[in-house]
Short mmCIF file of C-alpha atoms in Angstrom, two decimals:
data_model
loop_
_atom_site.label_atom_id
_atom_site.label_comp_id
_atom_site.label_asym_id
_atom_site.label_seq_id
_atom_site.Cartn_x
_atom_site.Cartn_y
_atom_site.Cartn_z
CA UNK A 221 57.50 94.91 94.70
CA UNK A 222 56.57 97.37 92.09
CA UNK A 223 53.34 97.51 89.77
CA UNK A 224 51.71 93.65 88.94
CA UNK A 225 52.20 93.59 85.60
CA UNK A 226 55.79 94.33 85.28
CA UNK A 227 55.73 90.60 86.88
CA UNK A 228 54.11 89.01 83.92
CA UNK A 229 56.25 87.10 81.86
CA UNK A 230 55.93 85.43 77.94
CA UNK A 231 56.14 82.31 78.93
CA UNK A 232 54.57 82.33 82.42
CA UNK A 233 53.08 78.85 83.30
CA UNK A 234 50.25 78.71 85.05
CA UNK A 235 51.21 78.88 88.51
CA UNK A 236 50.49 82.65 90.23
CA UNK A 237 52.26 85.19 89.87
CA UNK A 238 50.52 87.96 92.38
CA UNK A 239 47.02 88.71 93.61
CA UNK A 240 46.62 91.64 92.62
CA UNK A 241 44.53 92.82 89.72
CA UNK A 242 46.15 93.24 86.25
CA UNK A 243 45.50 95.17 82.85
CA UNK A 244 43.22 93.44 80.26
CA UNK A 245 46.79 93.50 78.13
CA UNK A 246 49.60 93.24 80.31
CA UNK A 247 53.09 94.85 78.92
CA UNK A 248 55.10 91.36 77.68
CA UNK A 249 58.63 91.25 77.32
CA UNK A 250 60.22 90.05 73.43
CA UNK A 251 63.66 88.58 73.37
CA UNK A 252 65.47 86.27 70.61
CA UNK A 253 66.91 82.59 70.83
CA UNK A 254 68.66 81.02 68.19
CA UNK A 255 68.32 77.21 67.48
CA UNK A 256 70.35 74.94 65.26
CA UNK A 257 68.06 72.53 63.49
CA UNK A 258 67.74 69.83 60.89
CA UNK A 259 65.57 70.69 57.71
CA UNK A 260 62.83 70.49 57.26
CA UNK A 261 61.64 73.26 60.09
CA UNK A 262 57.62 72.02 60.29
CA UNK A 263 56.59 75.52 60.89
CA UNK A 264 53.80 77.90 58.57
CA UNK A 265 55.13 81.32 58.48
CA UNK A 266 53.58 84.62 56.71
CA UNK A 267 54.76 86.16 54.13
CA UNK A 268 54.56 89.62 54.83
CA UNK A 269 55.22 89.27 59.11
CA UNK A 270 57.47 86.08 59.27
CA UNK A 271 55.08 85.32 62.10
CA UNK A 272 55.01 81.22 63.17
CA UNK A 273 51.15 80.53 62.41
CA UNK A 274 51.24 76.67 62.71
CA UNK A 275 53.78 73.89 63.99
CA UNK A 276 53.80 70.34 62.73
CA UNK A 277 53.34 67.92 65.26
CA UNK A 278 57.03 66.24 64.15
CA UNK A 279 58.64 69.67 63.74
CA UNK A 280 62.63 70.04 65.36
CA UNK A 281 61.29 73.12 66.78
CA UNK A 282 58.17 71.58 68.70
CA UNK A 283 58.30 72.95 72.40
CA UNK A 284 61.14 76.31 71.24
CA UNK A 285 58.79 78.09 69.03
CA UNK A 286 55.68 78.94 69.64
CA UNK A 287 52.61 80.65 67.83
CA UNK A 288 52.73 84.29 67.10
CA UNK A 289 57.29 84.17 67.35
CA UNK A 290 59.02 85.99 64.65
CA UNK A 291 61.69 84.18 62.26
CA UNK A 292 64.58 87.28 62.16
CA UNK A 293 67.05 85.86 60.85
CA UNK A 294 68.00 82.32 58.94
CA UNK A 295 72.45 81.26 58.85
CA UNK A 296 73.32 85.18 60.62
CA UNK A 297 71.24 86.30 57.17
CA UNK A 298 68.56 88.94 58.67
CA UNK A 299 64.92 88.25 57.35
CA UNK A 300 63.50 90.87 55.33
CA UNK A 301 61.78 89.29 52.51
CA UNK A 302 60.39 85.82 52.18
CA UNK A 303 61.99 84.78 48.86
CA UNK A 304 64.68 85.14 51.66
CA UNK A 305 63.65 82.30 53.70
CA UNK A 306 62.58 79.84 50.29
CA UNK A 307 66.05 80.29 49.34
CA UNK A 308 68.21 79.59 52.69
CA UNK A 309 66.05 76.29 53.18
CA UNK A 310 66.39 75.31 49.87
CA UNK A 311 70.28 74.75 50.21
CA UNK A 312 71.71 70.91 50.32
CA UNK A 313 72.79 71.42 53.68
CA UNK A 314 71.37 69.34 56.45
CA UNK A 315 70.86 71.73 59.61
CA UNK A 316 70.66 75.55 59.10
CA UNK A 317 70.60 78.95 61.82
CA UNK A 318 67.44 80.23 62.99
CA UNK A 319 67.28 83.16 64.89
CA UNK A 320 63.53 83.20 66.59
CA UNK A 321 61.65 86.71 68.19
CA UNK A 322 59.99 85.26 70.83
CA UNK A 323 57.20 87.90 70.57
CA UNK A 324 55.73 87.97 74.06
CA UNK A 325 52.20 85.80 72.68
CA UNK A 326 51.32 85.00 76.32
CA UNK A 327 50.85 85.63 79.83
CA UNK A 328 48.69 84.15 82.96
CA UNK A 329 48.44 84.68 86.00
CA UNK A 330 47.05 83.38 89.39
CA UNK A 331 43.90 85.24 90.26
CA UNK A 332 42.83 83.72 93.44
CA UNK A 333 42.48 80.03 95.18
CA UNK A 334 39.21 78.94 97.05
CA UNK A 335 36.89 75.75 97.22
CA UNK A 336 34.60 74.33 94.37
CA UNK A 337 31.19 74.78 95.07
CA UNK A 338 28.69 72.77 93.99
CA UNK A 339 25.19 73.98 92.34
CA UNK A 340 22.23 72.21 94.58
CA UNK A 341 19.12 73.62 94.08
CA UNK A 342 17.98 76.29 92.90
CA UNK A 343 19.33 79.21 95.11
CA UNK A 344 22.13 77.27 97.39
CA UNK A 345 25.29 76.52 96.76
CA UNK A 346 27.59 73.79 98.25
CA UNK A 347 31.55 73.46 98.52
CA UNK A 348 32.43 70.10 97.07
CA UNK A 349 35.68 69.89 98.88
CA UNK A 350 38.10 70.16 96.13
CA UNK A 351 40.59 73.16 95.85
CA UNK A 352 40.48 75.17 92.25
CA UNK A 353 42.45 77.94 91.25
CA UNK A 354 41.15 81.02 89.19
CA UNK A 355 43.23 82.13 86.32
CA UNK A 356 43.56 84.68 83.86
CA UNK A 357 44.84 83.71 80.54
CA UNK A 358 45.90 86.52 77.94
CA UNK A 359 46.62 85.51 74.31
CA UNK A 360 47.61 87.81 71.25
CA UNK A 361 46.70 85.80 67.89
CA UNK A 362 49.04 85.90 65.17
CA UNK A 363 48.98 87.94 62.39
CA UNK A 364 47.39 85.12 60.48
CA UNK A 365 44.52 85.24 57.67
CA UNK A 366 42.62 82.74 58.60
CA UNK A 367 41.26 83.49 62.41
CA UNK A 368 38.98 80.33 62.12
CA UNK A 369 39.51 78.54 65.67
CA UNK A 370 42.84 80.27 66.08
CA UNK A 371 42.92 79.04 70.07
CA UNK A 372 42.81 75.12 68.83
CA UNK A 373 40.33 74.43 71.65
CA UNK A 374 37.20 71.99 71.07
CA UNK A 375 34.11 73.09 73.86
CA UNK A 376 31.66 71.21 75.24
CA UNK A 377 29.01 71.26 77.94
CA UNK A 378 29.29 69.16 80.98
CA UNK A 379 26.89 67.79 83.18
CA UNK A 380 26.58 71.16 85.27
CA UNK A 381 26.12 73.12 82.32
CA UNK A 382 29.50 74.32 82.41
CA UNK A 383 32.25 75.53 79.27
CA UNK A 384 35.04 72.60 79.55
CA UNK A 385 37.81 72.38 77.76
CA UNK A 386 37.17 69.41 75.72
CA UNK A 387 40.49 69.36 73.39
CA UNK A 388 43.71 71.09 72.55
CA UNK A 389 45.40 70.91 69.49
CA UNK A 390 48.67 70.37 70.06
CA UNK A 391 50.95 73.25 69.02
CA UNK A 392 48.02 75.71 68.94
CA UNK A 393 47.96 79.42 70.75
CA UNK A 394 45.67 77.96 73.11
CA UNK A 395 47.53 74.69 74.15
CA UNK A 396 50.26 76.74 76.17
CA UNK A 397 48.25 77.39 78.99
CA UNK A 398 44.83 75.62 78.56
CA UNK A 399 44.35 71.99 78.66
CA UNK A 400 41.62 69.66 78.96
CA UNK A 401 39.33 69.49 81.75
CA UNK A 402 39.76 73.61 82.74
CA UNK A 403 36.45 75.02 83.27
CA UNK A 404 35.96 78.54 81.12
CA UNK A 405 34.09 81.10 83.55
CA UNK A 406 34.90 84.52 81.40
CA UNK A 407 35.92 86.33 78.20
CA UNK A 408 37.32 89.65 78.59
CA UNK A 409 36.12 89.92 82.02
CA UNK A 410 31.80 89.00 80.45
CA UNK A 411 30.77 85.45 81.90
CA UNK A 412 30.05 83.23 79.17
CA UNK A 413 27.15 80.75 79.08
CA UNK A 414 27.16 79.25 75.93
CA UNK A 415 29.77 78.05 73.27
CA UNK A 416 27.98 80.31 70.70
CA UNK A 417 29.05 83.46 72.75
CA UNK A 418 32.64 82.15 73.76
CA UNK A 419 32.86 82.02 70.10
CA UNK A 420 31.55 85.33 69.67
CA UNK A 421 33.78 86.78 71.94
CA UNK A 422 36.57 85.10 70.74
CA UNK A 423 36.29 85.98 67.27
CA UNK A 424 35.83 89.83 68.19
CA UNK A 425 38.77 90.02 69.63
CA UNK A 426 41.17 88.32 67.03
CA UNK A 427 39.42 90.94 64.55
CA UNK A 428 39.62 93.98 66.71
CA UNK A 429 42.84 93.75 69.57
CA UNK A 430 44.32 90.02 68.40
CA UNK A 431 44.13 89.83 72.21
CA UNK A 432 41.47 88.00 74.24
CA UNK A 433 41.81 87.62 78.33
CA UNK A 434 40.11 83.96 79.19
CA UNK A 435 39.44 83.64 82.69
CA UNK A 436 38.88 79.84 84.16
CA UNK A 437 39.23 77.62 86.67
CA UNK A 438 41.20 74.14 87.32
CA UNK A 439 42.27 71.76 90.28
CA UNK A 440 44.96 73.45 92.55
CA UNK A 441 48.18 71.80 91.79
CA UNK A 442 47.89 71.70 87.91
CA UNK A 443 45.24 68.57 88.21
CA UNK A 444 42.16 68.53 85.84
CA UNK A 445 38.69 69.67 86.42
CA UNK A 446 36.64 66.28 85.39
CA UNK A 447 32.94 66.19 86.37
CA UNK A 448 31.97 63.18 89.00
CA UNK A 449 31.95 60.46 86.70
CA UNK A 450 29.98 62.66 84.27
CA UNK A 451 26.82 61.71 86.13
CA UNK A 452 23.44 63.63 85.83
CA UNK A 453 22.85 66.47 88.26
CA UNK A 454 19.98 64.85 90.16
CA UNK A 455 23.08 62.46 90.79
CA UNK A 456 25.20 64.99 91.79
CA UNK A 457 22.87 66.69 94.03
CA UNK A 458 22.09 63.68 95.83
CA UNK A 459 25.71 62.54 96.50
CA UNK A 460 26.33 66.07 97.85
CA UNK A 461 22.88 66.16 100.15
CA UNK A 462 23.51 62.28 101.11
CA UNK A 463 27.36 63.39 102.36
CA UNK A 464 26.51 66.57 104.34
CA UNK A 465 23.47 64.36 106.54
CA UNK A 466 26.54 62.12 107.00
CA UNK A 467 28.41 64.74 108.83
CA UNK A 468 25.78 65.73 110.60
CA UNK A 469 25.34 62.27 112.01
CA UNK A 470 27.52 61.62 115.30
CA UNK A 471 30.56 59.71 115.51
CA UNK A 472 30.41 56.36 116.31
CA UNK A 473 33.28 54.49 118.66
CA UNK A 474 34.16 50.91 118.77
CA UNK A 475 34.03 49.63 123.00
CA UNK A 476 37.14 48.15 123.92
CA UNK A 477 36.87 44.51 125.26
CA UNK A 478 38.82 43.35 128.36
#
């Protein structure tokens, strides 16, 4: 079957790929598409990379270029300065060439299924009876200048002092394989507690690598994580206590008549 990683893909969705363990950056395959679109393009590009930083929300391109792809080449004219680019989408004509490296951004993979557990308590633990899937997300941030919330993701706490995914923007690095509701459990392999060290984390990385692994959970079968109602967790505890004495109870039979 050969080593894990060589079965990581660019644009793997988040379904599992293999169990076992991977590389904190997994190798990622680059290949090129070209697209024939109308003007204008809706896309932020650098000047010095050609790397897509941004994609308007009305963009032609929305959903075939992502964050972090290269712009090579614009009408079969190869890319190698950006007056380039100004000039080719300045023409009168209606639709022009792009040629698009898709630059290998992103990965995930499928780290292991099992049953949520519930906190009650203080030292026990109970399954809740819903099937979530463990993930590992790996994202390389553009070569952008501005790193300032470069996933597009908006954090909150929920009612079990857990890191939800509150918001994607769409079109942002992290709205390819995040969405709301997932449940953030690690960054870079360190469990995260609060928003102010996801954002710590975070931040390191796009300075240092411009790669950050996220590890988190969701519902098995691409379903969202959403907290009971978002009820308090005396609430929660109670529902879960109250449902395991009702198991414990024996089962009652109706007497046939006649």
């Amino acid at each position: 079957m050969g080593d894990p990683a060589e079965k990581t893909c660019p644009d793997a969705s988040r379904r599992g790929l293999r169990d076992a363990p991977t590389p904190l950056v997994p190798p990622l395959t680059e290949f090129c598409q070209t697209y024939i679109v109308k003007k204008p393009l809706g896309l932020r590009i650098t000047k010095n990379t050609f790397q897509v930083t941004h994609i308007d929300p009305n963009s032609p391109l929305r959903g075939l270029v992502f964050l972090g792809d290269t712009l090579s080449a614009l009408n079969g004219k190869k890319i190698k300065k950006y007056e380039t680019i100004e000039q080719i989408l300045g023409e009168k004509a209606e639709r022009v060439k792009m040629e698009c490296q898709h630059g290998g951004f992103s990965c995930s993979k499928l780290l292991a299924t099992t049953i949520e557990r519930v906190h009650v308590g203080t030292d026990l633990d109970k399954p809740a009876g819903r099937i979530v899937s463990r993930y590992a997300v790996w994202l390389r941030f553009p070569d952008a200048e501005n790193h300032s919330n470069s996933l597009g993701l908006t954090i909150k706490y929920d009612s079990r002092e857990r890191l939800i995914v509150a918001d994607v923007e769409p079109g942002s690095l992290g709205s390819i394989h995040l969405s709301p509701g997932d449940v953030i459990k690690e960054v870079n392999d360190q469990p995260v507690s609060s928003i102010t060290m996801f954002i710590f984390n975070v931040n390191k990385s796009c300075v240092t690598t411009k790669t950050v692994k996220l590890t988190l959970e969701c519902l098995a079968g691409g379903q969202e994580i959403h907290d009971e109602a978002l009820v308090a967790d005396d609430a929660v505890d109670i529902a879960v206590q109250h449902l395991d004495q009702e198991k414990l109870k024996p089962a009652k039979y109706a007497q046939r008549s006649g």
